[in-house]
Each structure stands twice: as structure tokens, then as C-alpha cells.
mmCIF file of C-alpha atoms in Angstrom:
data_model
loop_
_atom_site.group_PDB
_atom_site.id
_atom_site.type_symbol
_atom_site.label_atom_id
_atom_site.label_comp_id
_atom_site.label_asym_id
_atom_site.label_seq_id
_atom_site.Cartn_x
_atom_site.Cartn_y
_atom_site.Cartn_z
ATOM 1 C CA MET J 6 51.828 80.128 46.380
ATOM 2 C CA SER J 7 48.349 79.539 45.153
ATOM 3 C CA GLY J 8 47.271 79.304 41.658
ATOM 4 C CA THR J 9 45.466 82.689 42.246
ATOM 5 C CA GLY J 10 48.773 84.274 43.254
ATOM 6 C CA THR J 11 50.254 83.297 39.545
ATOM 7 C CA LYS J 12 47.729 84.728 37.254
ATOM 8 C CA THR J 13 49.590 88.040 36.752
ATOM 9 C CA GLY J 14 53.014 89.443 36.767
ATOM 10 C CA ALA J 15 56.288 87.880 35.704
ATOM 11 C CA ALA J 16 56.925 84.444 35.161
ATOM 12 C CA THR J 17 58.434 82.430 38.331
ATOM 13 C CA ARG J 18 61.318 80.501 38.720
ATOM 14 C CA ALA J 19 58.967 77.393 38.677
ATOM 15 C CA GLU J 20 57.213 78.150 35.400
ATOM 16 C CA TYR J 21 60.987 78.801 33.960
ATOM 17 C CA CYS J 22 61.763 75.242 34.865
ATOM 18 C CA VAL J 23 58.275 74.087 33.280
ATOM 19 C CA LEU J 24 59.167 75.735 29.994
ATOM 20 C CA ALA J 25 62.382 74.344 30.164
ATOM 21 C CA CYS J 26 61.078 70.668 30.529
ATOM 22 C CA ALA J 27 58.251 71.372 27.730
ATOM 23 C CA GLU J 28 61.022 72.453 25.600
ATOM 24 C CA ALA J 29 62.675 68.523 25.842
ATOM 25 C CA TRP J 30 59.465 67.339 23.823
ATOM 26 C CA ARG J 31 59.849 69.971 21.351
ATOM 27 C CA GLY J 32 58.988 68.668 17.635
ATOM 28 C CA ALA J 33 59.157 65.303 19.277
ATOM 29 C CA GLY J 34 56.375 63.988 16.855
ATOM 30 C CA GLU J 35 54.198 61.041 17.774
ATOM 31 C CA ILE J 36 56.036 59.649 20.885
ATOM 32 C CA LEU J 37 55.162 58.797 24.500
ATOM 33 C CA ALA J 38 56.127 61.434 26.693
ATOM 34 C CA SER J 39 56.765 59.861 30.279
ATOM 35 C CA PRO J 40 57.303 62.834 32.755
ATOM 36 C CA MET J 41 58.296 62.025 36.415
ATOM 37 C CA GLY J 42 57.598 64.810 38.695
ATOM 38 C CA THR J 43 55.067 67.825 39.040
ATOM 39 C CA ILE J 44 56.689 70.376 36.893
ATOM 40 C CA PRO J 45 57.863 67.620 34.092
ATOM 41 C CA MET J 46 54.147 66.578 33.943
ATOM 42 C CA ILE J 47 53.182 70.206 33.698
ATOM 43 C CA GLY J 48 55.770 70.645 30.946
ATOM 44 C CA ALA J 49 54.778 67.617 28.822
ATOM 45 C CA ARG J 50 51.124 68.914 28.706
ATOM 46 C CA LEU J 51 52.170 72.246 27.777
ATOM 47 C CA ALA J 52 54.245 70.797 24.831
ATOM 48 C CA ARG J 53 51.183 68.832 23.903
ATOM 49 C CA LEU J 54 48.832 71.957 23.886
ATOM 50 C CA THR J 55 51.570 74.334 22.039
ATOM 51 C CA PHE J 56 54.430 73.266 19.616
ATOM 52 C CA SER J 57 54.290 69.342 19.872
ATOM 53 C CA PRO J 58 50.724 68.520 19.414
ATOM 54 C CA ASP J 59 51.244 64.934 18.287
ATOM 55 C CA LEU J 60 52.935 64.033 21.801
ATOM 56 C CA LEU J 61 51.095 60.824 23.308
ATOM 57 C CA LEU J 62 50.305 61.587 26.979
ATOM 58 C CA THR J 63 49.185 58.861 29.497
ATOM 59 C CA ASP J 64 47.065 59.446 32.533
ATOM 60 C CA GLY J 65 50.062 58.204 34.797
ATOM 61 C CA GLU J 66 48.742 54.764 34.986
ATOM 62 C CA ALA J 67 47.687 52.668 31.702
ATOM 63 C CA LEU J 68 45.399 55.125 29.663
ATOM 64 C CA LEU J 69 46.553 57.085 26.789
ATOM 65 C CA ILE J 70 44.740 60.387 26.842
ATOM 66 C CA GLY J 71 43.964 62.400 24.135
ATOM 67 C CA ASP J 72 43.603 65.864 25.943
ATOM 68 C CA ALA J 73 45.750 67.807 28.667
ATOM 69 C CA PRO J 74 43.561 67.889 31.736
ATOM 70 C CA ALA J 75 44.859 69.908 34.994
ATOM 71 C CA ILE J 76 47.253 68.128 37.258
ATOM 72 C CA GLY J 77 45.154 65.633 39.165
ATOM 73 C CA ALA J 78 41.980 65.935 37.413
ATOM 74 C CA PRO J 79 40.834 62.869 35.253
ATOM 75 C CA PRO J 80 41.141 62.957 31.552
ATOM 76 C CA GLY J 81 38.109 64.046 29.426
ATOM 77 C CA VAL J 82 39.033 62.025 26.093
ATOM 78 C CA VAL J 83 40.573 58.512 26.488
ATOM 79 C CA GLU J 84 42.313 57.431 23.358
ATOM 80 C CA GLY J 85 43.709 53.759 24.268
ATOM 81 C CA TRP J 86 44.757 51.410 26.876
ATOM 82 C CA LEU J 87 48.546 51.188 27.619
ATOM 83 C CA PRO J 88 49.182 48.245 29.635
ATOM 84 C CA TYR J 89 52.831 47.671 31.040
ATOM 85 C CA ARG J 90 53.601 44.947 28.166
ATOM 86 C CA GLN J 91 52.674 47.305 25.698
ATOM 87 C CA HIS J 92 54.578 50.186 27.438
ATOM 88 C CA LEU J 93 57.499 48.236 27.504
ATOM 89 C CA ALA J 94 57.423 47.604 24.090
ATOM 90 C CA LEU J 95 57.525 51.350 23.025
ATOM 91 C CA VAL J 96 60.577 51.499 25.024
ATOM 92 C CA THR J 97 62.506 48.861 23.552
ATOM 93 C CA THR J 98 61.519 50.395 19.937
ATOM 94 C CA GLY J 99 62.626 54.196 21.064
ATOM 95 C CA ARG J 100 59.475 55.324 20.619
ATOM 96 C CA ARG J 101 59.018 57.245 24.179
ATOM 97 C CA HIS J 102 61.451 60.329 25.682
ATOM 98 C CA VAL J 103 61.092 60.040 29.382
ATOM 99 C CA MET J 104 62.233 62.758 31.839
ATOM 100 C CA MET J 105 63.247 60.981 35.011
ATOM 101 C CA GLY J 106 64.623 62.455 38.428
ATOM 102 C CA ALA J 107 68.156 61.890 39.559
ATOM 103 C CA SER J 108 69.120 61.627 43.260
ATOM 104 C CA GLN J 109 72.715 61.618 41.541
ATOM 105 C CA ILE J 110 74.342 62.669 38.562
ATOM 106 C CA ASP J 111 77.586 63.250 37.316
ATOM 107 C CA ARG J 112 79.525 65.123 34.487
ATOM 108 C CA TYR J 113 78.870 62.223 32.065
ATOM 109 C CA GLY J 114 75.315 61.623 32.493
ATOM 110 C CA ASN J 115 75.350 58.811 34.997
ATOM 111 C CA GLN J 116 72.423 58.631 37.158
ATOM 112 C CA ASN J 117 71.708 57.155 40.480
ATOM 113 C CA ILE J 118 68.084 56.367 42.017
ATOM 114 C CA SER J 119 69.202 53.206 43.707
ATOM 115 C CA CYS J 120 71.278 54.158 46.936
ATOM 116 C CA ILE J 121 73.609 56.545 48.597
ATOM 117 C CA GLY J 122 76.961 55.001 49.921
ATOM 118 C CA ASP J 123 78.860 51.780 49.024
ATOM 119 C CA TRP J 124 76.212 49.389 47.385
ATOM 120 C CA ALA J 125 77.328 46.563 49.812
ATOM 121 C CA ARG J 126 76.345 48.754 52.933
ATOM 122 C CA PRO J 127 74.572 51.694 51.466
ATOM 123 C CA LYS J 128 74.034 54.713 53.997
ATOM 124 C CA ARG J 129 70.632 55.137 52.328
ATOM 125 C CA GLN J 130 68.414 52.735 50.260
ATOM 126 C CA LEU J 131 66.385 54.806 47.323
ATOM 127 C CA LEU J 132 64.087 53.588 44.707
ATOM 128 C CA GLY J 133 66.288 50.873 43.543
ATOM 129 C CA VAL J 134 67.492 50.658 39.567
ATOM 130 C CA ARG J 135 64.008 50.543 38.543
ATOM 131 C CA GLY J 136 63.834 50.739 34.408
ATOM 132 C CA ALA J 137 66.624 53.331 34.214
ATOM 133 C CA PRO J 138 69.095 51.190 32.468
ATOM 134 C CA VAL J 139 66.840 50.129 29.623
ATOM 135 C CA ASN J 140 65.511 53.533 29.273
ATOM 136 C CA THR J 141 69.117 55.149 28.738
ATOM 137 C CA LEU J 142 69.713 52.396 26.175
ATOM 138 C CA ASN J 143 66.459 52.271 24.419
ATOM 139 C CA ASN J 144 65.109 55.873 24.180
ATOM 140 C CA PRO J 145 66.008 59.421 24.910
ATOM 141 C CA THR J 146 66.156 60.067 28.569
ATOM 142 C CA SER J 147 66.374 63.294 30.286
ATOM 143 C CA TYR J 148 66.387 64.337 33.895
ATOM 144 C CA TRP J 149 64.850 66.625 36.138
ATOM 145 C CA VAL J 150 66.425 67.810 39.348
ATOM 146 C CA PRO J 151 64.270 70.086 41.520
ATOM 147 C CA LYS J 152 66.937 71.329 43.854
ATOM 148 C CA HIS J 153 70.424 71.988 42.323
ATOM 149 C CA SER J 154 73.101 70.972 44.930
ATOM 150 C CA THR J 155 76.572 69.421 45.025
ATOM 151 C CA ARG J 156 74.761 66.496 46.753
ATOM 152 C CA VAL J 157 73.100 65.542 43.679
ATOM 153 C CA PHE J 158 75.612 66.898 41.205
ATOM 154 C CA VAL J 159 78.379 64.639 41.811
ATOM 155 C CA GLU J 160 81.793 64.078 40.436
ATOM 156 C CA ARG J 161 81.008 60.174 40.718
ATOM 157 C CA VAL J 162 77.520 58.438 41.069
ATOM 158 C CA ASP J 163 77.685 55.770 44.011
ATOM 159 C CA MET J 164 75.572 53.495 42.147
ATOM 160 C CA VAL J 165 74.723 53.855 38.355
ATOM 161 C CA SER J 166 71.080 53.509 37.253
ATOM 162 C CA GLY J 167 70.874 55.378 34.418
ATOM 163 C CA VAL J 168 73.712 54.691 32.088
ATOM 164 C CA GLY J 169 75.929 57.962 31.150
ATOM 165 C CA TYR J 170 77.819 58.727 27.985
ATOM 166 C CA ASP J 171 81.136 57.282 29.402
ATOM 167 C CA ARG J 172 79.799 53.833 30.326
ATOM 168 C CA ALA J 173 77.875 53.428 27.279
ATOM 169 C CA ALA J 174 81.122 54.007 24.986
ATOM 170 C CA ALA J 175 82.763 51.802 27.080
ATOM 171 C CA ALA J 176 80.167 48.929 26.637
ATOM 172 C CA GLY J 177 80.311 49.472 23.033
ATOM 173 C CA PRO J 178 78.002 49.885 19.897
ATOM 174 C CA SER J 179 75.220 47.833 21.538
ATOM 175 C CA ALA J 180 74.932 50.432 24.250
ATOM 176 C CA THR J 181 75.549 53.601 22.129
ATOM 177 C CA ARG J 182 73.385 52.808 19.257
ATOM 178 C CA TYR J 183 70.171 54.665 20.822
ATOM 179 C CA HIS J 184 71.779 56.349 23.472
ATOM 180 C CA ARG J 185 70.630 59.765 23.954
ATOM 181 C CA ILE J 186 70.574 62.307 26.916
ATOM 182 C CA PRO J 187 69.094 65.418 25.473
ATOM 183 C CA GLU J 188 68.962 67.624 28.515
ATOM 184 C CA VAL J 189 69.144 67.939 32.449
ATOM 185 C CA VAL J 190 66.714 70.573 33.919
ATOM 186 C CA SER J 191 67.402 71.793 37.350
ATOM 187 C CA ASP J 192 65.787 74.515 39.199
ATOM 188 C CA LEU J 193 69.105 76.697 38.303
ATOM 189 C CA GLY J 194 69.497 76.086 34.592
ATOM 190 C CA VAL J 195 69.306 73.851 31.712
ATOM 191 C CA PHE J 196 72.184 71.446 30.562
ATOM 192 C CA ASP J 197 73.129 68.939 27.733
ATOM 193 C CA PHE J 198 76.236 67.014 26.904
ATOM 194 C CA GLU J 199 76.986 68.863 23.381
ATOM 195 C CA THR J 200 80.678 68.543 24.063
ATOM 196 C CA PRO J 201 83.466 66.833 22.435
ATOM 197 C CA ASP J 202 83.713 64.149 25.224
ATOM 198 C CA HIS J 203 79.818 64.441 26.197
ATOM 199 C CA SER J 204 80.693 66.073 29.451
ATOM 200 C CA MET J 205 77.865 68.137 31.132
ATOM 201 C CA ARG J 206 77.493 71.689 29.524
ATOM 202 C CA LEU J 207 75.745 74.571 30.829
ATOM 203 C CA ARG J 208 73.322 75.105 27.929
ATOM 204 C CA SER J 209 70.990 78.172 29.620
ATOM 205 C CA LEU J 210 70.607 79.811 32.896
ATOM 206 C CA HIS J 211 67.395 80.625 34.584
ATOM 207 C CA PRO J 212 66.737 84.421 34.900
ATOM 208 C CA GLY J 213 68.080 85.568 38.257
ATOM 209 C CA VAL J 214 70.665 82.747 38.338
ATOM 210 C CA THR J 215 74.716 83.286 37.594
ATOM 211 C CA VAL J 216 77.326 81.310 36.348
ATOM 212 C CA GLU J 217 78.915 81.192 39.829
ATOM 213 C CA GLN J 218 75.790 80.118 41.362
ATOM 214 C CA VAL J 219 75.663 77.142 39.395
ATOM 215 C CA ALA J 220 79.459 76.412 39.639
ATOM 216 C CA ALA J 221 79.184 76.548 43.282
ATOM 217 C CA ALA J 222 76.023 74.036 43.659
ATOM 218 C CA THR J 223 77.806 71.445 41.078
ATOM 219 C CA GLY J 224 80.309 68.825 42.471
ATOM 220 C CA PHE J 225 82.389 68.762 39.198
ATOM 221 C CA GLY J 226 83.596 71.109 36.564
ATOM 222 C CA LEU J 227 81.246 72.139 33.860
ATOM 223 C CA THR J 228 81.709 73.031 30.357
ATOM 224 C CA VAL J 229 80.647 76.716 30.326
ATOM 225 C CA PRO J 230 80.415 78.731 27.303
ATOM 226 C CA GLU J 231 81.831 82.188 26.869
ATOM 227 C CA ASP J 232 78.189 83.855 26.721
ATOM 228 C CA VAL J 233 75.231 81.761 28.513
ATOM 229 C CA PRO J 234 71.791 82.466 27.279
ATOM 230 C CA CYS J 235 69.065 82.896 29.687
ATOM 231 C CA THR J 236 66.127 80.171 29.576
ATOM 232 C CA ARG J 237 63.820 81.727 26.929
ATOM 233 C CA GLU J 238 60.786 83.707 28.151
ATOM 234 C CA PRO J 239 57.530 81.990 28.294
ATOM 235 C CA THR J 240 54.578 83.451 25.941
ATOM 236 C CA ALA J 241 51.731 85.081 27.558
ATOM 237 C CA GLU J 242 49.351 82.222 25.831
ATOM 238 C CA GLU J 243 52.034 79.535 27.853
ATOM 239 C CA LEU J 244 51.952 81.234 30.932
ATOM 240 C CA ARG J 245 47.751 81.203 30.899
ATOM 241 C CA LEU J 246 48.027 77.719 29.502
ATOM 242 C CA ILE J 247 50.198 76.881 32.929
ATOM 243 C CA ARG J 248 48.193 78.922 35.424
ATOM 244 C CA GLU J 249 44.479 78.398 34.213
ATOM 245 C CA GLU J 250 44.265 75.328 32.677
ATOM 246 C CA ILE J 251 46.984 72.622 33.696
ATOM 247 C CA ASP J 252 48.156 73.778 37.124
ATOM 248 C CA PRO J 253 45.352 76.279 38.222
ATOM 249 C CA LYS J 254 46.303 75.093 41.989
ATOM 250 C CA GLY J 255 50.108 76.171 41.648
ATOM 251 C CA LEU J 256 51.761 73.024 42.533
ATOM 252 C CA ARG J 257 54.635 73.887 40.623
ATOM 253 C CA GLU J 258 55.845 76.807 42.897
ATOM 254 C CA ARG J 259 55.541 74.023 45.747
ATOM 255 C CA GLU J 260 58.244 71.917 43.895
ATOM 256 C CA VAL J 261 60.598 75.180 43.212
ATOM 257 C CA PRO J 262 59.389 77.692 45.504
ATOM 258 C CA ALA J 263 59.572 81.505 44.346
#
């Protein structure tokens, strides 16, 4: 779907996903947003332009930017230089909230982006552990899953890249002190870990999605409240910003087709 095709009418599923990702940075203050993926990138820029004006954004490489340009466009305002070493310093001081992808994620938020199958002889090699362990133990880490399925939401991840609540607890206070997974956003809904044992809970459903549909696409038992709300509606101004300023080419609709 092109950007022109979404200038009018109700919000699309992709736009609800953008809004849900943006909410991860609501009221975050002056911290660095590190979104990975098209829809999280749009969400971070939407948050910066609306309810989180102090949020720090980068160009995706090494520049701190002072504006929120359209996806794929160069920044109009450069605020500073953020080399890799300084970026890592922000991670270790907790002044960052990253939204990563997940090839697998389990009920306690353990994430895998490294390999599928036995680590000694994997069926498929993925990105590798990357910075996931340090992210999860030092700063808030959320996840974005564009296609919710039992292949991603699994009972047990094949390899732990990002550390979940159970493994952090087993490692002790040094691991739990700054460990926090605020939310998981998928194309079906929003999830968190606000339960007594920090297992995954269904927080909201995107409009048109049912609890039964989510349960069928999840490889473990979710905590489901008695009344599950819908992901909130975007305002007219939020839709205008998404469609006209941040993503006029409609790239969001390629990641989550209507």
C-alpha cells in the first residue's frame, strides 16, 4: 500500500503497531531511543514529535539528530556525534531504551536472535547474540515482532540472547538490578510481564484481533485478563504525522500488510 492510499480513512493494523511501539517511549525523558525495524523507527519518531519531546534519536549510525525526518531521509538538524564507544557508555548507564527484534521469545521474555536448533549443530544461523545480553541487563529492552506465530512465541528459546526474567532472577541481584522488559509489540497486540512470576501477559489487542487468535499463534499459555482492552486509537494528528511526515512512502504497510 502506498503512502497516498493511507492519507484518509481508519487506521490500519500497521499504524496501530506504530502507535503501540511509540507508547514504549511515553514520558521517557532525555534517554536514547534505539528502535530496530521500520515500524519501531516510525514509532520512536512519532513519540519524539508528540508525547516524548526530550527523546534522543539517531540517524541509525553515529549522529544524534535534532529533528524527526521521514524514514530514509537525511536529518535536517544534527545535534552531536555519537560514536560506538559513547553509545556503549549510554547502554551501561541505562540511559537508553532499545526495541529489538526477536526470532524467538518465550513466556519469561528470553529472546533469541542467534540460531535455530541445537547450538552445537544449528539448523539455521541468525545474527548472533550481538549486544542483547548487555542490553537486557543494563537498560530497558522491548521487542517488536511483525509476524506473531508459534515459531516466534515459543515455550523455550533455542538459545538465550536477550535475558528474560527467570534467567535474570537465577543469576542474582547483579542481573536483576536494572533488568526490565517493558513490552512486546506484535502485529496482533501488546504484551508485558506485569504478573507475579513475570510471565507474559496480554495487555491489549489490536482492533480486529481476538484473544483466541492470539492464543492459537502463541506456543505457550499467556496470562489473559478478564477484560482485554484494544490498543488505543491514534489521534488525527498522530495519523497525519505518520502518513505525511514520518512515513509518506507507506513503508509501514510493507512490514505489516493490511
